PDB file of C-alpha atoms and ligand atoms in Angstrom:
ATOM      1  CA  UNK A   1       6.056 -27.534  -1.323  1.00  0.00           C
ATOM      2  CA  UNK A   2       8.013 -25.352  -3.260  1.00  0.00           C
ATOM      3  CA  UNK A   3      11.717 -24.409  -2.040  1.00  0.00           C
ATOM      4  CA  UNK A   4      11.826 -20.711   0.191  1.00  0.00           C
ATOM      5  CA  UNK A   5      14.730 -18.610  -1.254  1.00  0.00           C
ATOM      6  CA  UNK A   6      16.493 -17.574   1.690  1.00  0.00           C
ATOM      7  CA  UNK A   7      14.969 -13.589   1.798  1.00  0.00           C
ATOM      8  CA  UNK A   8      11.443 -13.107   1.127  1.00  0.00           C
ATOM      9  CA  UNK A   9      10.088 -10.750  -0.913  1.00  0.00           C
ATOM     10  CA  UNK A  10       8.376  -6.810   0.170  1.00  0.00           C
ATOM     11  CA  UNK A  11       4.714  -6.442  -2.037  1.00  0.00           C
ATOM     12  CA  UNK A  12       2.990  -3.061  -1.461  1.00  0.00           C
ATOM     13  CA  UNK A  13       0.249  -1.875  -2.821  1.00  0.00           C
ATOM     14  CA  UNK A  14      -0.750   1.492  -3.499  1.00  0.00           C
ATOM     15  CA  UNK A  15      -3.078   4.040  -4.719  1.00  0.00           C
ATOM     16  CA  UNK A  16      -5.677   6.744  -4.155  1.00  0.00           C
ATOM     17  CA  UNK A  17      -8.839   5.747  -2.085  1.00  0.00           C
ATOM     18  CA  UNK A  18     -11.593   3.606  -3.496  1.00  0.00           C
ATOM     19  CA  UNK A  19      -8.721   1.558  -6.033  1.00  0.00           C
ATOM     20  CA  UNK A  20      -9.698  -1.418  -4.843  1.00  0.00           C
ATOM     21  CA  UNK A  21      -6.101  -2.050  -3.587  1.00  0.00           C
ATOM     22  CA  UNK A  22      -7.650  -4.117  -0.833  1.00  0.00           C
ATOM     23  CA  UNK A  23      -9.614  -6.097  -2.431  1.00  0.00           C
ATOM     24  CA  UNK A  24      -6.743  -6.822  -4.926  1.00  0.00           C
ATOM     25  CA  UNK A  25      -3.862  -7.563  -1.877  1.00  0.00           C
ATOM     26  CA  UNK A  26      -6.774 -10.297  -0.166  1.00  0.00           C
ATOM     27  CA  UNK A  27      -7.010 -12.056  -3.911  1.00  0.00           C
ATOM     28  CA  UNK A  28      -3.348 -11.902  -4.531  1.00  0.00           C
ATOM     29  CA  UNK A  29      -2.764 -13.152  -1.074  1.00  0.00           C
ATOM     30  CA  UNK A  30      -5.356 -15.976  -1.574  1.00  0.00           C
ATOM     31  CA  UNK A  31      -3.351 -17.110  -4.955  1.00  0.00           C
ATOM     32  CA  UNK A  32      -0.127 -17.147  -3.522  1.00  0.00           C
ATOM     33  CA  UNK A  33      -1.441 -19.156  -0.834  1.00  0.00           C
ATOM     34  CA  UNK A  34      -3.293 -22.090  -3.280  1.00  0.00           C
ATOM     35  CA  UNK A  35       0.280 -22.635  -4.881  1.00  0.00           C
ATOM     36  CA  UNK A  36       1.941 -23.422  -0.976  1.00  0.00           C
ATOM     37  CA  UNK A  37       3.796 -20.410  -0.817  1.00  0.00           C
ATOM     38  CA  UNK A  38       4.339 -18.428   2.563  1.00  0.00           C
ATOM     39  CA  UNK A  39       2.827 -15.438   2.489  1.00  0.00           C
ATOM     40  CA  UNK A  40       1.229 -12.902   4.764  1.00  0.00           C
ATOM     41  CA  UNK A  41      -0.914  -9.878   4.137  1.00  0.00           C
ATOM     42  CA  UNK A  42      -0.504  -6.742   6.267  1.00  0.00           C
ATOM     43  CA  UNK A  43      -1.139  -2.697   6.364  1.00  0.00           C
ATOM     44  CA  UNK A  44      -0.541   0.455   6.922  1.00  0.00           C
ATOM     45  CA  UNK A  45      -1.242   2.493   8.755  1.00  0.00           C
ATOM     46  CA  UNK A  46      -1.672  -0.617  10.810  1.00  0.00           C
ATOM     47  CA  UNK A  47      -0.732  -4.197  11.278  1.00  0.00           C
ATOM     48  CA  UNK A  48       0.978  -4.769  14.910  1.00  0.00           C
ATOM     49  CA  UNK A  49      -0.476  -4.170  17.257  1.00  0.00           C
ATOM     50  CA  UNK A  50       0.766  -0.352  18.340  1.00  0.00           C
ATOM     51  CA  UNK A  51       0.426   0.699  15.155  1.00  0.00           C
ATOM     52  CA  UNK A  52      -3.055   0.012  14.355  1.00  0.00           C
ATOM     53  CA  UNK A  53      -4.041   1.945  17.898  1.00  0.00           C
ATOM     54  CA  UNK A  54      -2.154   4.859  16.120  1.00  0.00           C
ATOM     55  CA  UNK A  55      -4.424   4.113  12.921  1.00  0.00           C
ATOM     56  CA  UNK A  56      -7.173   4.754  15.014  1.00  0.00           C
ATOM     57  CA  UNK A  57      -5.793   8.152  15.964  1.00  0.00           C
ATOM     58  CA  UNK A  58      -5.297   8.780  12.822  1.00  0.00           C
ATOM     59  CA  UNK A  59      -8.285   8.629  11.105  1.00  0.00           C
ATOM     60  CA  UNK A  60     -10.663   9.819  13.838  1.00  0.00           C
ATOM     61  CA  UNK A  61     -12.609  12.769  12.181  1.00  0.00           C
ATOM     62  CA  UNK A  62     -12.409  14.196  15.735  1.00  0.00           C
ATOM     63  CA  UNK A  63      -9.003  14.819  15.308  1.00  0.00           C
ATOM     64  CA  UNK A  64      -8.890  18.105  12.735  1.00  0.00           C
ATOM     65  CA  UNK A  65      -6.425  19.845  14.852  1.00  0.00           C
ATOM     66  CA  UNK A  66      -3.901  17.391  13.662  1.00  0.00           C
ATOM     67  CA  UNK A  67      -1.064  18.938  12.234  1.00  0.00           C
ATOM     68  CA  UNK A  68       0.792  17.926   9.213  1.00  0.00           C
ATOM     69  CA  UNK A  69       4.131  17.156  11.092  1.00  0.00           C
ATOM     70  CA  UNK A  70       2.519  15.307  13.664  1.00  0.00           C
ATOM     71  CA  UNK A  71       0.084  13.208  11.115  1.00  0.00           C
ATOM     72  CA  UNK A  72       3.752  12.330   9.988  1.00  0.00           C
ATOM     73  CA  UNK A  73       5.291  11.128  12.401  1.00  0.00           C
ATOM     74  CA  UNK A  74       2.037   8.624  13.612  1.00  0.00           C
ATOM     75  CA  UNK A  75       2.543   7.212   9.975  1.00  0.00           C
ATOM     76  CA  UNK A  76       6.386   7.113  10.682  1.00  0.00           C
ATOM     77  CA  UNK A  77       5.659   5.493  14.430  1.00  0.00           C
ATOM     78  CA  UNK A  78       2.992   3.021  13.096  1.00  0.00           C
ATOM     79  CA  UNK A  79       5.420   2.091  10.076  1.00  0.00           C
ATOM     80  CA  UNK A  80       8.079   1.691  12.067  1.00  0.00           C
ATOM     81  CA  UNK A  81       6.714  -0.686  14.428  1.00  0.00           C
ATOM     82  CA  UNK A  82       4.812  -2.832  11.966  1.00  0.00           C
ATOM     83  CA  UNK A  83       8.010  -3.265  10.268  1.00  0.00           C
ATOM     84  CA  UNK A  84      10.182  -3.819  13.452  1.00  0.00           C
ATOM     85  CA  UNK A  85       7.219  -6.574  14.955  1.00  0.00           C
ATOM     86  CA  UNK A  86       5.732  -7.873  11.385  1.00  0.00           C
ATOM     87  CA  UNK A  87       7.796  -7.278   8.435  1.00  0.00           C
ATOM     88  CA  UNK A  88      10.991  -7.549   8.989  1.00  0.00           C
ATOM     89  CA  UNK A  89      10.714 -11.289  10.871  1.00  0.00           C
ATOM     90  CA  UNK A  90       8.465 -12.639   8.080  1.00  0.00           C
ATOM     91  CA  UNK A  91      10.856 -11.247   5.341  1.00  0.00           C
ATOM     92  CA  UNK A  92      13.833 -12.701   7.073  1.00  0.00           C
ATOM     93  CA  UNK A  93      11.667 -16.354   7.448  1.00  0.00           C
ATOM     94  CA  UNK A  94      11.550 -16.257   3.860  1.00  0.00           C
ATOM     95  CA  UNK A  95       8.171 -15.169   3.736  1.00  0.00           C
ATOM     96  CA  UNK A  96       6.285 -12.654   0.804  1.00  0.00           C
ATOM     97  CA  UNK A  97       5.048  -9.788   2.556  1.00  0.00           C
ATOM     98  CA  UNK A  98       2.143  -8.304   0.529  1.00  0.00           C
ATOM     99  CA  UNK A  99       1.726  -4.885   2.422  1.00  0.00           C
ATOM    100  CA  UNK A 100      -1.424  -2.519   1.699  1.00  0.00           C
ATOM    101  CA  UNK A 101       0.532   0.838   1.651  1.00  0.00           C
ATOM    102  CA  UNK A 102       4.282   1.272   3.034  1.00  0.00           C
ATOM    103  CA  UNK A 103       6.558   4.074   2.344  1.00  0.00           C
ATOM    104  CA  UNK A 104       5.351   5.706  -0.830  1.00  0.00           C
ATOM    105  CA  UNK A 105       2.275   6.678   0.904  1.00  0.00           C
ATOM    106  CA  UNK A 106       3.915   8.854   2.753  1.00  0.00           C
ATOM    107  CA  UNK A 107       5.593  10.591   0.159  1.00  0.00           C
ATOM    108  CA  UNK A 108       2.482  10.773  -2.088  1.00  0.00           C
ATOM    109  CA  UNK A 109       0.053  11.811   1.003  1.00  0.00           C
ATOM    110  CA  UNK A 110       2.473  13.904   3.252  1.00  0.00           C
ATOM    111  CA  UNK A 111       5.454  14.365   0.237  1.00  0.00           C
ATOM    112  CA  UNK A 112       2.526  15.567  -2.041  1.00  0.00           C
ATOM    113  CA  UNK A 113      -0.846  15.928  -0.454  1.00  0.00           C
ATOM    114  CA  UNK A 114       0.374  17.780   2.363  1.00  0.00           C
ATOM    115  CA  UNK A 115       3.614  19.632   0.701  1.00  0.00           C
ATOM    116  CA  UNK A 116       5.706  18.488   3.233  1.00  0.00           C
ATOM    117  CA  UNK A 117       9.676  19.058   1.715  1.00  0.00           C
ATOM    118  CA  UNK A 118      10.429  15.559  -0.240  1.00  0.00           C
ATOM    119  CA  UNK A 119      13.902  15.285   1.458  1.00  0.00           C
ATOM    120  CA  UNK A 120      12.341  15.575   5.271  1.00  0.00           C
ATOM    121  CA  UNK A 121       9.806  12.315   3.863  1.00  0.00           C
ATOM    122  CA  UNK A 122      12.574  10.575   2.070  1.00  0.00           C
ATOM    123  CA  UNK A 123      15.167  10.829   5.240  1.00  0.00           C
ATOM    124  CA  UNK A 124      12.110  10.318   7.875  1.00  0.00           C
ATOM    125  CA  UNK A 125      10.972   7.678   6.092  1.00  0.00           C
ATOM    126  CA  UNK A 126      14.557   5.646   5.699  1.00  0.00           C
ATOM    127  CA  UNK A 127      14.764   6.203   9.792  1.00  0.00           C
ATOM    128  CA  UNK A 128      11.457   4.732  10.378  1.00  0.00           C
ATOM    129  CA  UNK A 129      12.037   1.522   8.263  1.00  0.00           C
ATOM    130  CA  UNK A 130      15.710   1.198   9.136  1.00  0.00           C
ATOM    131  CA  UNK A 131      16.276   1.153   5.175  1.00  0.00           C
ATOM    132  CA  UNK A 132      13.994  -1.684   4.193  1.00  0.00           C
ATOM    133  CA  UNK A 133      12.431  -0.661   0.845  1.00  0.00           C
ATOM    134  CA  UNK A 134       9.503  -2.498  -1.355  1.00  0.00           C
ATOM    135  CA  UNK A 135      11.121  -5.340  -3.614  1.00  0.00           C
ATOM    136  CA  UNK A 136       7.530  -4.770  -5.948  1.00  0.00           C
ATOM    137  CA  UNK A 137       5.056  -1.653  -5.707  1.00  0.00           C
ATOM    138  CA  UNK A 138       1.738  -1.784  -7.666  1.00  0.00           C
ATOM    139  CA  UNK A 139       0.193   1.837  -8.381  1.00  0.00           C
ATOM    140  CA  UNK A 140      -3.523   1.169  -8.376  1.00  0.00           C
ATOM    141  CA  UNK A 141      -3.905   3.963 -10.709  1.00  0.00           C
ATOM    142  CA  UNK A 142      -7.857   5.748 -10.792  1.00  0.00           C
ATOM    143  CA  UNK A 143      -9.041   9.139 -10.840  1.00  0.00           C
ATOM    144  CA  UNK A 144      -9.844  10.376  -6.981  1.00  0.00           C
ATOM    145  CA  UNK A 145     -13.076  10.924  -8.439  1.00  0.00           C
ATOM    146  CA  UNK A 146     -13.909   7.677  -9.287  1.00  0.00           C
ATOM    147  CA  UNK A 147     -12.333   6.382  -6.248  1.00  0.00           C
ATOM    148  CA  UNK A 148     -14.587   8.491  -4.473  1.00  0.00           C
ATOM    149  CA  UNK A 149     -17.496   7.392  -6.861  1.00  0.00           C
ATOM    150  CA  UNK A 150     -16.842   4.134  -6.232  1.00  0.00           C
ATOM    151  CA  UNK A 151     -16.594   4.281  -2.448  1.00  0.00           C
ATOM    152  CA  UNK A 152     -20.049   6.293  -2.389  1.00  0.00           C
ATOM    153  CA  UNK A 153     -21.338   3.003  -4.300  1.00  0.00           C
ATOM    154  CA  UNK A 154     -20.271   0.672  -1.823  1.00  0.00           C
ATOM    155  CA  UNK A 155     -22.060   2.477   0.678  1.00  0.00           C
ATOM    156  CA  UNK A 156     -19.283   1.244   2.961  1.00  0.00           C
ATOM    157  CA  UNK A 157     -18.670   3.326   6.348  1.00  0.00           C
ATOM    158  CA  UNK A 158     -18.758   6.832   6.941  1.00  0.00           C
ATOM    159  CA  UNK A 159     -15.985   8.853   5.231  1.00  0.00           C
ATOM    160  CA  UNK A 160     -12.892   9.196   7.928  1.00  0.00           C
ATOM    161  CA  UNK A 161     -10.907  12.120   8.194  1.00  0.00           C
ATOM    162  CA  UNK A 162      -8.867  12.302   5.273  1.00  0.00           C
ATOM    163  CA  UNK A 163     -10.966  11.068   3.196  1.00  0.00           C
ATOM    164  CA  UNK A 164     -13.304  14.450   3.855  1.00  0.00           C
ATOM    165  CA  UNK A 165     -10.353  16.218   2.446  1.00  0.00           C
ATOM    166  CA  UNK A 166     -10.698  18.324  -0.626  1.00  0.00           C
ATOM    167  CA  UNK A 167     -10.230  17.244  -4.517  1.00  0.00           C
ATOM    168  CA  UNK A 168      -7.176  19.458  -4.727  1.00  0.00           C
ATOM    169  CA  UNK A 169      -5.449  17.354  -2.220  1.00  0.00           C
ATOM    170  CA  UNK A 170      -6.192  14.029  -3.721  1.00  0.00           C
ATOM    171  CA  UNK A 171      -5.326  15.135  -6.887  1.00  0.00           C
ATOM    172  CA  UNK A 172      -1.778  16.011  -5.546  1.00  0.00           C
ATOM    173  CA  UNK A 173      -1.494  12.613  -4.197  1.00  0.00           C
ATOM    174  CA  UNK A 174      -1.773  10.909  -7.417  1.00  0.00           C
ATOM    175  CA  UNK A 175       0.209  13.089  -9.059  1.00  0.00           C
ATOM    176  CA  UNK A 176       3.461  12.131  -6.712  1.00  0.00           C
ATOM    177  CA  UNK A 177       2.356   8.271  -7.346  1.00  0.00           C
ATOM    178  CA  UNK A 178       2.670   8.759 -10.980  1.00  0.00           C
ATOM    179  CA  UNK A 179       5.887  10.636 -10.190  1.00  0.00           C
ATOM    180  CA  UNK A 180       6.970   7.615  -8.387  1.00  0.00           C
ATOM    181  CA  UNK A 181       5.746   5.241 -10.782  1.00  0.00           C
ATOM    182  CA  UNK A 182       8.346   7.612 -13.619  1.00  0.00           C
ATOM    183  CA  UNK A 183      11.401   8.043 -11.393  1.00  0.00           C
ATOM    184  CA  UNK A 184      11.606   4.072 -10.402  1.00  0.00           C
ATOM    185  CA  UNK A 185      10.003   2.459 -13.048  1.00  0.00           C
ATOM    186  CA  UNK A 186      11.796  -1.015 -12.255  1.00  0.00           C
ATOM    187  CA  UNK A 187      10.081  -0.902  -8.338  1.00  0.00           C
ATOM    188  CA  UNK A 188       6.897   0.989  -9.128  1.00  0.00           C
ATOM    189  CA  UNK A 189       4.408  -0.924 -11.520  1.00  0.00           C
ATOM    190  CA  UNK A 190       1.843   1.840 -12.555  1.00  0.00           C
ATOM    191  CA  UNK A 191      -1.714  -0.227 -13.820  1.00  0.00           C
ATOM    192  CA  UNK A 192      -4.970   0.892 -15.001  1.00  0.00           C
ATOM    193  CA  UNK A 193      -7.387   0.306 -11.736  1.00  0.00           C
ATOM    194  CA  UNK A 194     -10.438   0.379 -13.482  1.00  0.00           C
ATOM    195  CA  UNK A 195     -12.844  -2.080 -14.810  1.00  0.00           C
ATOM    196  CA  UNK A 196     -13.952  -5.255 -12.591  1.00  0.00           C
ATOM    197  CA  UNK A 197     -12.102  -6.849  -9.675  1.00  0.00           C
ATOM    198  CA  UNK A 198     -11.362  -9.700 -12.006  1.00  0.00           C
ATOM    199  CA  UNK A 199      -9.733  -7.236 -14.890  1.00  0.00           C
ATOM    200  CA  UNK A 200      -7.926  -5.615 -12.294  1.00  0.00           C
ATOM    201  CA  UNK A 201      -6.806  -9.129 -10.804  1.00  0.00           C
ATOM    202  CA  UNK A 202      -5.489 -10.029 -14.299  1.00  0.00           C
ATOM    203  CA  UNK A 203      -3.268  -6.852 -14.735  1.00  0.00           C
ATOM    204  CA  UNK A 204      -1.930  -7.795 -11.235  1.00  0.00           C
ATOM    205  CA  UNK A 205      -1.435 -10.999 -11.615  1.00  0.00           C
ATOM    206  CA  UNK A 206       0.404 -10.549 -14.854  1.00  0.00           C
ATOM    207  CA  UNK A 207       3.293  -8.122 -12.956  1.00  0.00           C
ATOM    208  CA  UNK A 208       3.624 -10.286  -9.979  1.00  0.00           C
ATOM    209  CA  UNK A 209       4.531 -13.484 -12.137  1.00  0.00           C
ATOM    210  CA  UNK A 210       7.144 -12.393 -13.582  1.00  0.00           C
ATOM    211  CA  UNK A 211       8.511 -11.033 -10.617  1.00  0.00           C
ATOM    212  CA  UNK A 212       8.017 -13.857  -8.756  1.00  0.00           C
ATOM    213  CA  UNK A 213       9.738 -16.289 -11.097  1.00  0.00           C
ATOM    214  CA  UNK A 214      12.658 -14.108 -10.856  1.00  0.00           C
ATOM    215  CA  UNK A 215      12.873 -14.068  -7.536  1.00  0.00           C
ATOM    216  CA  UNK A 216      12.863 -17.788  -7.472  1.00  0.00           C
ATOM    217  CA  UNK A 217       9.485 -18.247  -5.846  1.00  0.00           C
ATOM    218  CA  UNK A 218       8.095 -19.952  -8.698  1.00  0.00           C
ATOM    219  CA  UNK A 219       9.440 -22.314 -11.216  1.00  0.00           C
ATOM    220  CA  UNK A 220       6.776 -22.402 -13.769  1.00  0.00           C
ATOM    221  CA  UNK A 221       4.115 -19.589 -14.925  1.00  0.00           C
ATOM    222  CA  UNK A 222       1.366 -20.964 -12.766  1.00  0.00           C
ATOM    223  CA  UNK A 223      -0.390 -17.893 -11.128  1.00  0.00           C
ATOM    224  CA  UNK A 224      -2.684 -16.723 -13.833  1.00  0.00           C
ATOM    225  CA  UNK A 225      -4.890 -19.684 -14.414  1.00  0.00           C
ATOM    226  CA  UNK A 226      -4.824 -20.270 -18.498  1.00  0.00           C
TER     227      UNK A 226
HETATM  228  P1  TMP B 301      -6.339   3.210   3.755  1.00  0.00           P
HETATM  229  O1  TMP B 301      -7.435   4.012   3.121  1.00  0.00           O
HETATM  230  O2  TMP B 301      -5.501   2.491   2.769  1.00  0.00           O
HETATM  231  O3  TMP B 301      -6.790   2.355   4.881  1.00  0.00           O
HETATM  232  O4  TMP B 301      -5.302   4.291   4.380  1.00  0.00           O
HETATM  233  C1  TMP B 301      -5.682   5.173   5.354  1.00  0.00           C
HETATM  234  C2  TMP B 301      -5.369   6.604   5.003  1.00  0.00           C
HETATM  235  O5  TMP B 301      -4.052   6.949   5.431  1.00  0.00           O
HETATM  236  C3  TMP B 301      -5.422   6.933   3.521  1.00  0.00           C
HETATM  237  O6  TMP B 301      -6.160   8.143   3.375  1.00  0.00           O
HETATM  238  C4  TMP B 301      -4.002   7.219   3.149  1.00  0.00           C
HETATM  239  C5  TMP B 301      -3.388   7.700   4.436  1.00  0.00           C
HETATM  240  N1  TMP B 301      -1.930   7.493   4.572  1.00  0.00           N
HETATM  241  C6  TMP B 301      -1.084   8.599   4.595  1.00  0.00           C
HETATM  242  O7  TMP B 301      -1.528   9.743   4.486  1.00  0.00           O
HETATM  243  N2  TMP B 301       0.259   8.387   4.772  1.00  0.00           N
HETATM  244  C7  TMP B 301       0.805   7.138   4.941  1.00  0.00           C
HETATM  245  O8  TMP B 301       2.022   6.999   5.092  1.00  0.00           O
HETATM  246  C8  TMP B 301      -0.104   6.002   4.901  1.00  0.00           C
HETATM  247  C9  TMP B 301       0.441   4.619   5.075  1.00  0.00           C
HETATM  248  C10 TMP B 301      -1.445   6.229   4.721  1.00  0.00           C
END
């Protein structure tokens, strides 16, 4: 079994709706797990056990009286709990915490989306996670039309509240990510989310290795089979 370096390590994944993000954290959590290395998988909104009853809140379509400060704060209460209960222990086992949204959501959705002032998000934000920031973040980058496109394909569930919300907003979103992706360009790893689940794999794979060797959790190149 390879050796634990004494802190684990904060993965989150993020992007626009339909990027496949999930299906990308559950594969990367699968390979880390084939080469014996601890590693859980959460999300937000979500994860403990609070927080994902204040998911549910969230996205209930019958909530469109919701207003912007207090669709903020849920995020804020949910995050801060999941990271209080979830994170936080795991990191400080030594574990990798891949984590399906965190922080920059909130700027990008509430920061950007909503036009909430950046410096109310940024401070909020520090509050609710007592500090802790993302070690790695990978920007599933894709147009919120083909997100959208590809959701409709899927013929998943029905739509939940946000994701009823117009073009205009979505676009706004991504535009903060790719903001993000500029203004910390060491944390925020900006890749193409189109293609197949296995090209999209391979682009992840490729920026987690590195950072993983780094980090000490692997000694060789062995996560992208050659
Ligand atoms: P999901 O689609 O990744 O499950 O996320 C649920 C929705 O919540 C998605 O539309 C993005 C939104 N969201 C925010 O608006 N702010 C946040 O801080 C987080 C974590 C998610």
């Amino acid at each position: 079994m390879p050796r634990k370096p004494a802190r684990g390590a904060l993965i989150t994944l993020e992007g626009v709706e339909g990027s496949g993000k999930t299906t990308q954290g559950r594969r990367l959590l699968a390979r880390l797990r084939c080469l014996g290395l601890s590693v859980i998988w959460t999300r937000e909104p979500g994860g403990a056990r609070i927080s994902e009853r204040i998911r549910r809140i969230l996205l209930d379509r019958r909530h469109r009286e919701m207003g912007a400060n207090a669709e903020m704060l849920l995020y804020l209460a949910a995050r801060a709990q999941n990271v209080e209960q979830l994170i936080a222990p795991a990191l400080h086992q030594g574990t990798i915490v891949i984590c399906d949204r965190f922080s920059d959501a909130t700027c990008a959705y509430q920061g950007g989306g909503r036009a909430i002032p950046m410096p109310t998000v940024t401070s909020l934000n520090r509050f609710a996670t007592g500090g802790l920031k993302p070690d790695l973040t990978l920007f599933f980058d894709l147009s919120p039309e083909e997100g959208f496109r590809r959701l409709g394909r899927r013929g998943r569930r029905r739509l939940d509240r946000l994701e009823v919300e117009q073009a205009a907003f979505y676009r706004r979103v991504r535009k903060s990510y790719v903001a993000l992706a500029e203004r910390e360009p060491g944390r925020v790893k900006r890749l193409s989310a189109s293609g197949s689940p296995e090209e999209v794999q391979d682009r992840v794979l490729e920026m987690v290795e590195p950072f993983l060797r780094r980090r000490g959790f692997l000694k060789t190149g062995a996560l992208r089979p050659s």
